[in-house]
């Protein structure tokens, strides 16, 4: 199920906008509907039959299921199965590596309710319409709800507990120096609290899965995911395939040369939006459970409301920031206390202290993270996880300090510029943040604004404000493996089980392999997103190019080395007798000194029996580096505010980002632009409304969950500041996708302050907060 994008129809499009920027190879297929997502699967792909499954979710958060009456549903013509906790296959325990609730809470295993919108039944029928009708007929009765349930941070404050580890293992508690003492002694202080709303992913593609068991008891699932191998392990564990090694050891298995395989295959060709929402989801287990009982392939697509409870989201966060500074605005102490919502199950706590521990130089630093387990589904990975929230708080507080000291907000950031990593003292692998500040400020006209609060007005009378903030995102790398094969036709196939989640991985990897091999782009074909391919790692944390790209680079280099060795020893080659390092490979031709040359295709055609095939495994050190490795940027916002209605319009966003070497400026610019739009949504619009009485996410539809539209986003400018990060990564690249969201909400809030004099400390900044 791997599409061939080696000869894209988009060759007919106008010239490329920037050198080194191939357009998305799968773009034409996506726009014309040829690209097939799991939810698009029809029976022709599953051997002629494909039943439809619909999930029934609970309408109560706590208590127990007393009874499920499926008689009416079962009697509809075409209904094959109503799966409940009483009839569902028993699952073996699984371990989720990413903190997802699936590790603590397997579906349909007992009668206990944990949250509103929990899966309580699955109806399978021959058509989707019948399955939907039948699902509506399933009658569930519940015991009385528990009286002391908590659905919001305000309700669950008493459940707060210290958190040792956040995210994928960063410390939840940090202390450098004596932050409390230094804060108390500082001549200038800021002490502020911030609240940020829960919000949900709302990817265009909801969760979806097609599950088919074969006659030998093997299981194949097609689903959008960010981690096919991880999902395969969960399925292997849950259905008792006798997989001995649990997920963390999978990496060790792969590195040890033992290819991971059992009777589970996970295929994820296309993923329509992910950014944390798509891996280890509950429906991963529901569809195979149903298909096991019916003996036929099943397709299950969540409806929009179900994505609010059966997929992860960004939970509510409460933060307190204390900054102590000297008279020149130099930070003497930074203290960050955070209370984050956790789910009733799921271990995930967002890494919220990235900014406070890594952005500014300070001798005294304290981070104290707590989490409160609420009676809701589990928050999880979402768009930069905690960094956008942490940066909102820190950068709003720093702006407040700047105004208190009558300092330019940009100047206070330069005075606190961290020449080494603040919490570790490590040297940076590279850091061009100063250039980002300078170029962003120049582009937005920062120094031409009137810095006086409330002083600027547009010709139409709207208040104008300028704000800025620093962007930060960690540069991570995990183990990955890739295989590159150069065939007798001189064309290469690249294989790695990484995932296209809309970020442009297919294009970036194909381009990287082509450039490394010296082949034209159309002579390279990528195969991805399938556990039959080499372990590609997780498509998370803005590290796809760092992880998978490193493996492709190494495998492609080895292939080229073998090719050159072959031609110089091949008597039939015009390059025979030359030294391999005298040759370069360009556009499919090997060229030597004095103009001797031969095409790769001609050289390979002489040995059709011997394609060149190499594999590489990279990232064995699991991301540990002797350098501080972060990507930085500067976000600038210009807003206008109606003085009567206080309606806020973001007029302009300028982001200047230093993210190492830029492989494909077109893709990177698009990613960062999208990421900045996320930030705008977080700042002004996105908010999931919780019914505090029942635990129901109320605005669980695209009609009521507000996300930015073109009218909300006036003008976004992305400046790419190139860095040489070759001592950080063999490709010199950094993590970029999620960098763009961090700092945006603060830049907008700071601009609103500049326009109106109102300091809004809770997100989203809706009209009512400004009136
Ligand atoms: Mo990202 S939130 O690691 O998909």
XYZ file of C-alpha atoms and ligand atoms in Angstrom:
775
model
C 0.000 0.000 0.000
C 2.726 2.417 -0.840
C 1.944 4.929 -3.527
C 4.504 5.809 -6.123
C 5.286 9.490 -6.215
C 8.354 9.249 -8.401
C 6.633 10.800 -11.403
C 4.279 13.320 -9.904
C 1.591 14.930 -11.982
C 2.576 18.250 -10.430
C 5.510 18.439 -12.843
C 3.155 20.637 -14.880
C 2.910 23.293 -12.183
C 4.646 26.694 -12.486
C 8.330 27.015 -11.561
C 9.355 26.341 -7.996
C 9.331 29.356 -5.702
C 12.748 28.823 -4.180
C 15.812 26.830 -5.139
C 16.027 23.573 -3.239
C 12.297 23.553 -2.646
C 10.538 20.756 -4.492
C 6.817 20.979 -4.026
C 5.048 18.278 -2.067
C 5.307 15.115 -4.072
C 1.941 13.884 -2.791
C 0.290 17.300 -3.056
C -1.460 16.655 -6.339
C -2.913 13.388 -5.078
C -4.159 15.051 -1.920
C -5.815 17.906 -3.742
C -7.453 15.678 -6.342
C -8.661 13.081 -3.836
C -6.493 10.302 -5.208
C -4.614 10.001 -1.918
C -6.330 7.313 0.107
C -6.775 7.782 3.856
C -7.934 4.974 6.158
C -11.451 6.392 6.249
C -11.552 6.299 2.427
C -10.995 2.561 2.270
C -13.564 0.600 0.342
C -14.122 -3.131 0.048
C -11.895 -3.422 -3.030
C -8.900 -3.009 -0.743
C -9.923 -5.627 1.792
C -10.881 -8.576 -0.354
C -14.429 -7.609 -1.219
C -15.981 -7.088 2.215
C -15.709 -4.206 4.618
C -18.166 -3.705 7.459
C -18.694 -0.399 9.201
C -18.263 0.064 12.934
C -19.661 2.894 15.044
C -18.663 3.576 18.647
C -21.258 4.246 21.330
C -19.905 6.546 24.034
C -20.970 7.120 27.615
C -23.171 10.063 28.573
C -21.964 10.007 32.145
C -18.444 10.385 33.526
C -18.399 8.340 36.708
C -20.174 5.384 38.255
C -20.877 2.060 36.577
C -22.747 0.653 33.636
C -25.750 -1.179 35.052
C -27.028 -2.627 31.801
C -26.676 -2.390 28.048
C -29.788 -3.309 26.093
C -28.727 -4.110 22.538
C -31.844 -5.990 21.477
C -33.353 -3.307 19.271
C -29.983 -2.551 17.700
C -29.245 -6.208 17.000
C -32.570 -6.709 15.270
C -31.883 -4.200 12.498
C -31.193 -5.904 9.187
C -27.492 -5.812 8.435
C -26.257 -5.506 12.022
C -23.543 -8.079 12.650
C -22.415 -7.353 16.164
C -22.917 -5.192 19.205
C -19.737 -5.327 21.198
C -19.926 -4.394 24.893
C -17.806 -5.004 27.976
C -19.787 -8.217 28.396
C -19.114 -9.576 24.920
C -15.749 -8.041 24.001
C -12.604 -10.158 23.809
C -10.443 -9.900 26.938
C -7.277 -7.949 26.232
C -3.832 -8.443 27.710
C -2.271 -5.462 29.416
C -0.225 -3.102 27.290
C 2.281 -0.436 28.058
C 1.981 2.889 26.326
C 5.296 4.643 26.103
C 3.859 8.037 25.431
C 1.722 8.448 28.525
C -1.498 7.707 26.628
C -4.459 6.363 28.539
C -4.461 3.176 26.475
C -1.736 1.918 28.804
C -3.934 2.266 31.892
C -7.388 1.879 30.529
C -8.166 -0.757 27.924
C -11.574 -0.358 26.277
C -14.645 -2.510 26.974
C -13.008 -4.586 29.695
C -15.348 -3.813 32.590
C -18.385 -1.801 33.631
C -16.538 1.100 35.223
C -16.890 4.637 33.871
C -13.864 6.910 33.881
C -15.029 9.848 31.789
C -17.867 11.230 29.735
C -17.549 10.043 26.147
C -15.836 6.767 27.016
C -16.392 3.906 24.568
C -19.091 1.629 26.003
C -20.117 -0.295 22.886
C -19.221 -0.815 19.233
C -21.860 -1.608 16.643
C -20.855 -3.350 13.424
C -23.117 -3.502 10.368
C -22.863 -4.025 6.650
C -23.293 -0.315 5.976
C -22.367 2.831 7.859
C -25.974 4.037 7.816
C -27.187 0.847 9.484
C -24.390 0.912 12.027
C -25.299 4.498 12.926
C -28.982 3.729 13.224
C -28.247 0.713 15.385
C -25.818 2.642 17.581
C -28.607 5.105 18.349
C -30.779 2.213 19.547
C -28.292 0.872 22.094
C -29.719 1.592 25.564
C -27.196 2.049 28.357
C -28.204 2.572 31.966
C -25.789 3.829 34.595
C -25.530 3.874 38.359
C -25.650 7.257 40.067
C -22.551 9.342 39.294
C -19.962 9.852 42.006
C -20.681 13.046 43.933
C -17.114 14.326 44.221
C -16.065 14.211 40.575
C -13.737 16.926 39.232
C -13.718 17.969 35.590
C -11.824 21.253 35.719
C -8.651 22.408 37.427
C -10.734 24.628 39.677
C -12.710 21.589 40.843
C -9.680 19.313 41.060
C -7.153 21.615 42.698
C -7.179 19.472 45.842
C -5.839 16.540 43.823
C -2.588 18.305 42.897
C 0.531 16.203 43.227
C 4.149 16.910 42.431
C 5.322 15.536 39.100
C 8.784 14.001 38.834
C 8.930 13.653 35.052
C 7.168 15.587 32.341
C 6.793 14.864 28.636
C 9.178 12.165 27.519
C 11.299 12.313 30.657
C 12.352 15.880 31.401
C 12.417 16.829 35.082
C 9.271 18.302 36.597
C 11.256 19.845 39.430
C 14.305 22.001 38.779
C 16.310 24.084 41.172
C 19.425 26.040 40.313
C 20.836 28.327 43.018
C 18.399 29.752 45.565
C 15.462 31.045 43.555
C 13.075 31.855 46.446
C 15.719 33.794 48.351
C 16.982 35.596 45.270
C 13.448 36.511 44.240
C 12.671 37.916 47.687
C 15.853 39.989 47.605
C 15.450 41.308 44.069
C 14.804 45.071 43.788
C 12.290 44.550 40.976
C 9.704 41.812 41.031
C 6.902 40.468 38.923
C 4.532 37.857 40.357
C 1.756 36.809 38.009
C -0.608 33.900 37.446
C -1.819 32.575 34.109
C -4.628 30.282 33.068
C -4.869 28.573 29.725
C -7.912 26.750 28.412
C -8.169 23.157 27.312
C -8.391 22.765 23.572
C -8.624 19.927 21.115
C -6.749 18.990 17.959
C -9.572 19.157 15.426
C -7.461 17.711 12.627
C -9.409 17.545 9.366
C -9.139 13.759 9.412
C -10.675 12.214 12.539
C -9.384 9.010 14.078
C -9.958 6.109 11.687
C -8.920 2.499 11.312
C -9.447 -0.479 9.029
C -8.723 -3.827 10.692
C -8.521 -7.199 8.979
C -7.555 -10.583 10.423
C -6.218 -13.140 7.986
C -6.766 -16.901 7.946
C -3.471 -17.513 9.781
C -4.457 -15.318 12.681
C -2.377 -12.367 11.507
C -3.715 -8.833 11.882
C -3.311 -5.934 9.475
C -4.538 -2.468 10.347
C -4.536 0.654 8.228
C -4.757 3.818 10.247
C -3.356 7.290 10.428
C -0.617 7.205 13.042
C 2.587 8.895 14.106
C 4.128 5.654 15.301
C 3.291 2.500 13.351
C 5.769 0.320 15.240
C 4.429 1.527 18.579
C 0.884 0.754 17.542
C 1.966 -2.683 16.305
C 3.506 -3.416 19.689
C 0.334 -2.356 21.485
C -1.750 -4.604 19.231
C 0.709 -7.451 19.679
C 0.534 -7.108 23.443
C -3.215 -6.590 23.706
C -4.117 -9.559 21.511
C -1.579 -11.837 23.123
C 0.772 -12.458 20.248
C 3.348 -13.392 22.808
C 5.513 -10.418 22.146
C 8.073 -10.596 24.880
C 9.785 -7.291 24.444
C 7.824 -4.243 25.449
C 8.104 -0.999 23.614
C 11.159 0.691 25.119
C 13.071 -2.453 24.276
C 11.904 -2.399 20.694
C 14.416 0.303 20.071
C 17.078 -1.877 21.602
C 15.909 -4.794 19.468
C 16.185 -2.750 16.336
C 19.565 -1.411 17.284
C 20.687 -4.891 18.112
C 19.924 -5.859 14.545
C 16.839 -7.943 15.316
C 14.206 -6.757 12.883
C 10.921 -6.248 14.666
C 8.200 -8.458 13.340
C 5.311 -10.522 14.524
C 1.902 -11.227 13.117
C 0.756 -7.637 13.307
C 1.191 -5.197 10.469
C 0.387 -1.498 10.787
C 0.164 0.615 7.644
C -0.147 4.380 7.732
C 0.193 5.779 4.254
C -1.541 9.107 4.787
C -2.269 10.919 8.028
C -4.514 13.935 7.752
C -3.251 16.023 10.623
C -1.738 14.560 13.762
C 0.577 16.788 15.822
C 0.260 14.603 18.900
C -3.255 13.269 18.391
C -2.548 10.147 16.423
C -0.897 7.286 18.173
C -1.970 4.738 20.770
C -5.604 5.786 20.351
C -8.408 3.688 21.834
C -9.927 2.861 18.438
C -6.683 1.090 17.593
C -8.035 -1.748 19.746
C -11.774 -1.397 19.119
C -11.775 -2.218 15.396
C -9.584 -5.340 15.685
C -11.735 -6.541 18.635
C -14.847 -6.218 16.498
C -13.251 -7.754 13.410
C -12.044 -10.703 15.438
C -15.600 -11.566 16.425
C -17.249 -10.966 13.047
C -14.451 -12.608 11.101
C -14.634 -9.831 8.507
C -12.667 -6.631 7.917
C -14.036 -3.621 9.800
C -13.689 0.095 9.217
C -14.204 2.444 12.145
C -14.158 6.233 11.780
C -14.751 8.427 14.819
C -17.217 11.250 14.512
C -16.045 14.740 15.415
C -17.444 14.671 18.952
C -15.715 11.356 19.607
C -12.354 12.867 18.716
C -12.850 15.091 21.787
C -12.882 12.141 24.172
C -11.204 9.244 22.371
C -8.121 11.181 21.252
C -5.746 13.334 23.312
C -5.975 17.100 23.720
C -4.289 20.003 25.504
C -5.502 20.127 29.081
C -6.101 23.173 31.246
C -2.999 24.686 32.779
C -2.515 27.114 35.649
C 0.850 28.813 36.070
C 2.564 31.262 38.359
C 5.663 33.093 37.199
C 7.893 35.102 39.504
C 10.726 37.144 38.059
C 13.234 39.011 40.167
C 15.495 41.534 38.431
C 18.095 44.143 39.171
C 17.695 47.799 38.183
C 19.022 47.088 34.671
C 16.447 44.335 34.115
C 18.901 41.457 34.514
C 17.109 38.437 35.884
C 18.223 37.373 39.363
C 15.558 34.728 39.782
C 13.036 32.913 37.615
C 10.397 30.856 39.418
C 7.809 28.837 37.568
C 5.035 26.923 39.325
C 2.580 25.002 37.193
C -0.534 22.956 37.851
C -1.635 20.869 34.887
C -4.714 18.778 34.261
C -4.170 15.059 33.919
C -6.674 12.407 32.947
C -8.214 9.793 35.191
C -5.936 7.428 33.256
C -2.830 8.258 31.260
C 0.446 9.455 32.708
C 1.014 12.372 30.357
C 2.055 15.730 31.810
C 3.098 18.372 29.303
C 6.722 19.568 29.438
C 5.888 23.128 30.384
C 9.241 24.385 31.686
C 11.197 24.386 28.434
C 11.139 28.163 28.241
C 11.821 28.967 31.870
C 14.740 26.547 32.072
C 16.334 27.246 28.688
C 15.594 30.726 27.349
C 17.092 33.341 29.683
C 20.267 33.550 31.686
C 19.644 33.646 35.417
C 21.694 32.478 38.393
C 18.612 31.255 40.252
C 15.965 29.086 38.676
C 13.059 27.096 40.031
C 10.531 24.907 38.248
C 7.788 23.180 40.205
C 5.255 21.161 38.214
C 2.168 19.602 39.714
C -0.671 17.705 38.094
C -4.242 17.026 39.155
C -5.952 13.897 37.841
C -9.431 14.888 36.667
C -12.391 12.667 35.785
C -11.912 13.348 32.095
C -10.232 11.609 29.220
C -6.480 11.996 29.222
C -4.741 15.109 27.936
C -1.770 14.218 25.789
C 0.651 15.407 23.182
C -0.513 18.447 21.296
C 1.330 21.008 19.160
C 4.547 21.634 21.026
C 2.981 20.165 24.186
C 3.604 22.570 27.057
C 6.060 24.955 25.415
C 3.426 27.323 23.967
C 1.775 27.581 27.385
C 5.005 27.974 29.290
C 6.166 30.628 26.844
C 2.852 32.479 27.103
C 3.381 32.835 30.847
C 7.107 33.563 30.866
C 7.063 36.016 27.967
C 4.011 37.866 29.296
C 5.731 38.220 32.672
C 8.944 39.432 31.058
C 6.993 41.998 29.043
C 5.420 43.189 32.288
C 8.861 43.512 33.857
C 10.110 45.491 30.836
C 7.238 47.979 31.114
C 7.760 48.219 34.885
C 11.414 49.149 34.297
C 10.598 51.317 31.276
C 12.759 49.104 29.085
C 12.133 48.125 25.487
C 10.751 44.527 25.546
C 13.359 43.554 22.960
C 16.175 45.157 24.974
C 15.271 43.237 28.156
C 15.522 40.011 26.183
C 18.950 40.931 24.872
C 20.125 41.829 28.384
C 19.151 38.344 29.514
C 20.456 36.503 26.473
C 21.668 33.042 27.527
C 25.145 32.424 26.138
C 25.030 28.905 27.599
C 22.121 26.625 28.452
C 20.734 28.052 31.709
C 19.864 24.848 33.563
C 22.929 22.820 32.521
C 25.618 25.356 31.665
C 26.274 23.502 28.386
C 27.471 25.310 25.298
C 24.827 25.596 22.568
C 25.377 23.513 19.442
C 24.440 26.744 17.647
C 22.239 29.717 18.485
C 21.407 32.554 16.126
C 18.650 34.060 18.253
C 20.224 37.546 18.155
C 19.909 37.527 14.362
C 16.287 36.419 14.714
C 15.518 39.336 17.010
C 17.261 41.773 14.662
C 15.720 40.533 11.425
C 12.229 40.122 12.886
C 12.340 43.576 14.460
C 13.486 45.138 11.181
C 10.777 43.376 9.172
C 7.925 44.344 11.491
C 9.164 47.905 12.024
C 9.619 47.403 15.766
C 11.860 50.420 16.229
C 9.448 52.704 14.364
C 6.530 52.015 16.680
C 5.652 54.450 19.448
C 6.557 52.416 22.555
C 4.097 54.372 24.715
C 1.199 52.114 25.767
C -2.105 53.096 24.144
C -0.442 55.694 21.921
C -0.934 54.230 18.451
C -4.082 54.464 16.353
C -4.896 53.509 12.813
C -6.630 55.977 10.474
C -9.915 54.160 11.157
C -9.559 54.791 14.885
C -8.573 51.275 15.911
C -5.923 50.981 18.593
C -2.656 49.554 17.346
C -0.226 47.496 19.403
C 3.122 45.789 18.861
C 4.273 42.837 20.913
C 7.040 40.285 20.817
C 8.236 37.108 22.455
C 10.938 34.475 22.129
C 10.215 31.113 20.524
C 11.929 27.939 21.681
C 11.632 24.256 20.922
C 13.976 21.402 21.795
C 15.970 19.684 19.069
C 15.482 15.971 19.560
C 16.603 12.836 17.826
C 15.601 9.226 18.350
C 16.917 6.001 16.838
C 15.837 5.242 13.301
C 16.737 2.892 10.555
C 16.616 3.225 6.781
C 17.343 1.064 3.771
C 18.413 2.429 0.387
C 18.563 0.261 -2.701
C 19.978 1.344 -6.045
C 18.524 -0.864 -8.753
C 19.690 -2.007 -12.170
C 17.761 0.889 -13.736
C 19.855 3.384 -11.788
C 16.878 4.387 -9.680
C 16.775 4.222 -5.905
C 14.165 3.049 -3.431
C 14.332 4.413 0.108
C 12.515 2.600 2.897
C 11.806 3.763 6.422
C 8.672 3.444 8.552
C 8.283 7.110 9.323
C 5.049 9.003 8.780
C 3.618 11.716 6.602
C 1.396 13.745 8.927
C 1.064 16.686 6.582
C 4.468 18.115 7.417
C 6.118 17.127 4.123
C 8.138 14.083 5.148
C 7.675 12.336 1.783
C 9.143 15.288 -0.073
C 11.923 16.014 2.408
C 13.111 12.396 2.570
C 12.948 11.857 -1.196
C 14.836 15.091 -1.734
C 17.431 14.235 0.891
C 18.090 10.814 -0.629
C 18.249 12.255 -4.154
C 20.705 14.965 -3.136
C 22.884 12.529 -1.220
C 22.922 9.973 -4.028
C 23.369 12.600 -6.737
C 20.233 11.424 -8.527
C 17.421 13.490 -9.993
C 14.425 13.670 -7.662
C 12.292 11.587 -10.016
C 14.777 8.713 -9.845
C 14.154 8.237 -6.135
C 11.090 6.630 -4.622
C 10.277 6.600 -0.929
C 8.370 3.866 0.879
C 7.130 4.861 4.296
C 4.552 4.267 7.004
C 4.489 0.472 7.169
C 5.869 -1.879 9.815
C 7.164 -4.114 7.001
C 9.742 -1.368 6.435
C 12.737 -0.637 8.651
C 12.023 1.019 11.997
C 11.628 4.723 11.334
C 11.014 5.954 14.841
C 8.248 8.188 16.035
C 6.972 11.063 13.976
C 6.765 13.364 16.975
C 8.555 16.237 18.606
C 9.555 17.954 15.348
C 12.280 15.351 14.920
C 11.327 13.440 11.785
C 14.125 14.846 9.653
C 16.597 14.566 12.510
C 15.771 10.931 13.251
C 14.774 9.372 9.943
C 16.820 11.798 7.867
C 20.051 10.833 9.611
C 19.461 7.167 8.768
C 18.651 7.946 5.138
C 21.729 10.131 4.854
C 23.984 7.398 6.144
C 22.451 4.604 4.055
C 22.551 6.757 0.899
C 26.183 7.699 1.529
C 27.059 4.023 1.845
C 25.250 3.239 -1.403
C 27.130 5.962 -3.226
C 30.415 4.742 -1.817
C 29.695 1.206 -3.018
C 28.647 2.510 -6.441
C 31.836 4.501 -6.938
C 33.944 1.599 -5.773
C 32.164 -0.560 -8.297
C 32.732 1.707 -11.322
C 36.413 2.403 -10.681
C 37.060 -1.339 -10.561
C 34.788 -2.117 -13.517
C 36.867 -2.414 -16.685
C 33.834 -1.650 -18.824
C 33.313 1.748 -17.178
C 34.855 4.933 -18.635
C 35.705 5.742 -15.026
C 37.779 2.593 -14.534
C 41.019 3.128 -12.711
C 40.119 6.483 -11.180
C 40.061 6.980 -7.414
C 36.537 7.047 -5.954
C 37.162 10.359 -4.212
C 37.986 11.994 -7.560
C 34.407 11.383 -8.674
C 31.300 13.361 -7.965
C 27.752 12.288 -8.703
C 25.393 14.872 -10.055
C 22.000 14.601 -11.643
C 22.422 10.871 -12.227
C 25.937 11.083 -13.663
C 29.289 10.207 -12.176
C 31.839 12.710 -13.341
C 35.590 12.429 -13.012
C 38.533 14.738 -13.675
C 39.002 15.737 -17.291
C 35.329 15.255 -18.079
C 35.225 11.441 -17.955
C 31.706 10.474 -17.024
C 29.159 7.715 -16.937
C 25.507 7.712 -15.976
C 24.500 5.817 -12.845
C 21.925 3.982 -14.937
C 24.528 2.760 -17.433
C 26.860 1.565 -14.691
C 24.083 -0.254 -12.844
C 22.707 -1.797 -16.047
C 25.910 -3.757 -16.569
C 25.212 -5.676 -13.349
C 21.478 -6.350 -13.246
C 22.097 -9.217 -10.827
C 23.652 -6.925 -8.224
C 21.641 -3.987 -6.988
C 23.391 -1.985 -4.267
C 21.562 -2.163 -0.986
C 22.618 -0.595 2.301
C 20.995 -0.147 5.705
C 21.871 2.310 8.407
C 20.806 2.759 11.995
C 21.351 6.137 13.603
C 20.568 7.971 16.821
C 21.856 5.291 19.146
C 22.609 7.894 21.785
C 18.875 8.616 22.114
C 19.310 12.353 21.850
C 21.920 12.919 24.525
C 24.392 15.551 23.489
C 27.238 17.389 25.101
C 25.690 20.572 23.682
C 22.543 22.435 24.527
C 20.329 21.735 21.550
C 17.391 24.018 21.030
C 15.897 25.886 18.124
C 15.058 29.530 18.812
C 13.120 32.272 17.146
C 11.560 35.674 17.650
C 7.822 36.258 17.242
C 6.420 39.696 16.575
C 2.724 40.581 16.464
C 0.854 43.675 15.367
C -2.756 43.867 16.494
C -5.550 46.343 16.061
C -8.303 46.652 18.653
C -11.663 48.334 18.194
C -11.857 50.837 21.096
C -15.626 50.349 21.463
C -16.158 46.626 21.012
C -12.587 45.593 21.906
C -12.569 43.253 18.928
C -8.989 42.152 18.310
C -7.600 41.592 14.832
C -4.101 40.261 14.368
C -2.842 42.438 11.531
C 0.561 40.904 11.208
C 2.701 38.117 12.550
C 6.407 38.062 11.832
C 8.444 35.073 12.954
C 12.197 34.878 12.499
C 13.485 31.389 13.211
C 16.934 29.873 13.491
C 16.567 26.168 12.915
C 19.902 24.990 11.640
C 20.213 24.118 7.972
C 17.034 24.423 5.954
C 16.655 21.466 3.583
C 13.553 22.701 1.822
C 12.654 26.355 2.441
C 9.187 25.955 0.930
C 8.221 23.124 3.282
C 9.789 24.748 6.314
C 8.132 28.078 5.654
C 4.743 26.378 5.319
C 5.246 24.404 8.533
C 6.231 27.460 10.516
C 3.371 29.471 9.084
C 0.925 26.741 10.088
C 2.521 26.569 13.492
C 2.105 30.336 13.936
C -1.572 29.982 13.023
C -1.870 27.419 15.839
C -0.435 30.098 18.120
C -2.985 32.608 16.917
C -5.753 30.097 17.572
C -4.424 29.482 21.063
C -4.205 33.218 21.725
C -7.640 34.286 20.573
C -9.958 31.406 19.740
C -9.378 27.855 20.816
C -11.140 26.741 23.968
C -12.938 23.529 24.790
C -15.846 24.253 27.088
C -16.346 21.778 29.894
C -19.746 21.218 31.496
C -18.675 21.312 35.129
C -21.733 19.320 36.193
C -21.382 16.351 33.854
C -17.830 16.260 32.433
C -19.092 16.736 28.872
C -16.971 18.727 26.380
C -19.765 20.958 25.140
C -18.442 22.497 21.930
C -17.389 19.219 20.383
C -18.125 20.093 16.769
C -16.404 22.107 14.064
C -19.339 24.517 14.254
C -18.581 25.441 17.842
C -14.892 24.696 18.366
C -13.361 27.854 16.958
C -10.143 27.600 14.962
C -8.494 30.366 12.921
C -9.808 30.943 9.422
C -8.320 33.109 6.690
C -10.228 36.108 8.027
C -8.493 35.721 11.392
C -5.038 35.534 9.873
C -4.116 38.684 8.062
C -0.465 38.548 7.184
C 2.179 36.054 8.252
C 5.808 36.526 7.473
C 8.379 33.797 8.082
C 12.079 34.659 8.104
C 14.497 31.738 8.026
C 17.816 32.507 9.678
C 20.249 29.808 8.636
C 22.600 28.310 11.196
C 25.494 25.901 10.915
C 24.476 23.182 13.336
C 26.766 20.514 11.949
C 28.147 19.792 15.407
C 24.619 19.036 16.559
C 23.528 16.780 13.702
C 25.121 15.237 10.598
C 22.627 17.122 8.428
C 22.954 20.297 10.480
C 19.188 20.450 10.889
C 17.120 21.273 13.967
C 13.546 20.607 15.047
C 11.354 23.198 13.383
C 7.677 22.310 13.026
C 6.514 23.113 16.523
C 8.924 26.000 17.104
C 6.584 28.390 15.320
C 3.719 28.101 17.836
C 5.816 28.953 20.871
C 5.756 32.607 21.830
C 2.898 33.559 19.486
C 0.245 33.824 22.201
C 2.571 35.966 24.314
C 3.497 38.217 21.376
C -0.226 38.783 20.723
C -1.042 39.329 24.411
C 1.887 41.742 24.667
C 0.673 43.587 21.563
C -2.814 43.833 23.093
C -1.219 45.328 26.198
C 0.679 47.842 24.087
C -2.531 48.767 22.267
C -4.879 48.929 25.257
C -2.939 48.887 28.525
C -4.798 45.717 29.475
C -2.716 42.754 30.597
C -4.724 39.622 29.872
C -3.338 36.555 31.605
C -5.766 33.890 30.488
C -6.138 32.216 27.108
C -7.906 32.525 24.823
C -8.157 36.325 24.928
C -11.842 36.677 24.153
C -13.770 39.951 23.931
C -15.296 39.686 27.383
C -11.861 39.745 29.018
C -11.096 43.119 27.403
C -14.380 44.893 28.048
Mo 4.028 16.219 18.591
S 2.830 17.119 20.003
O 5.231 15.388 19.499
O 3.114 15.278 17.538
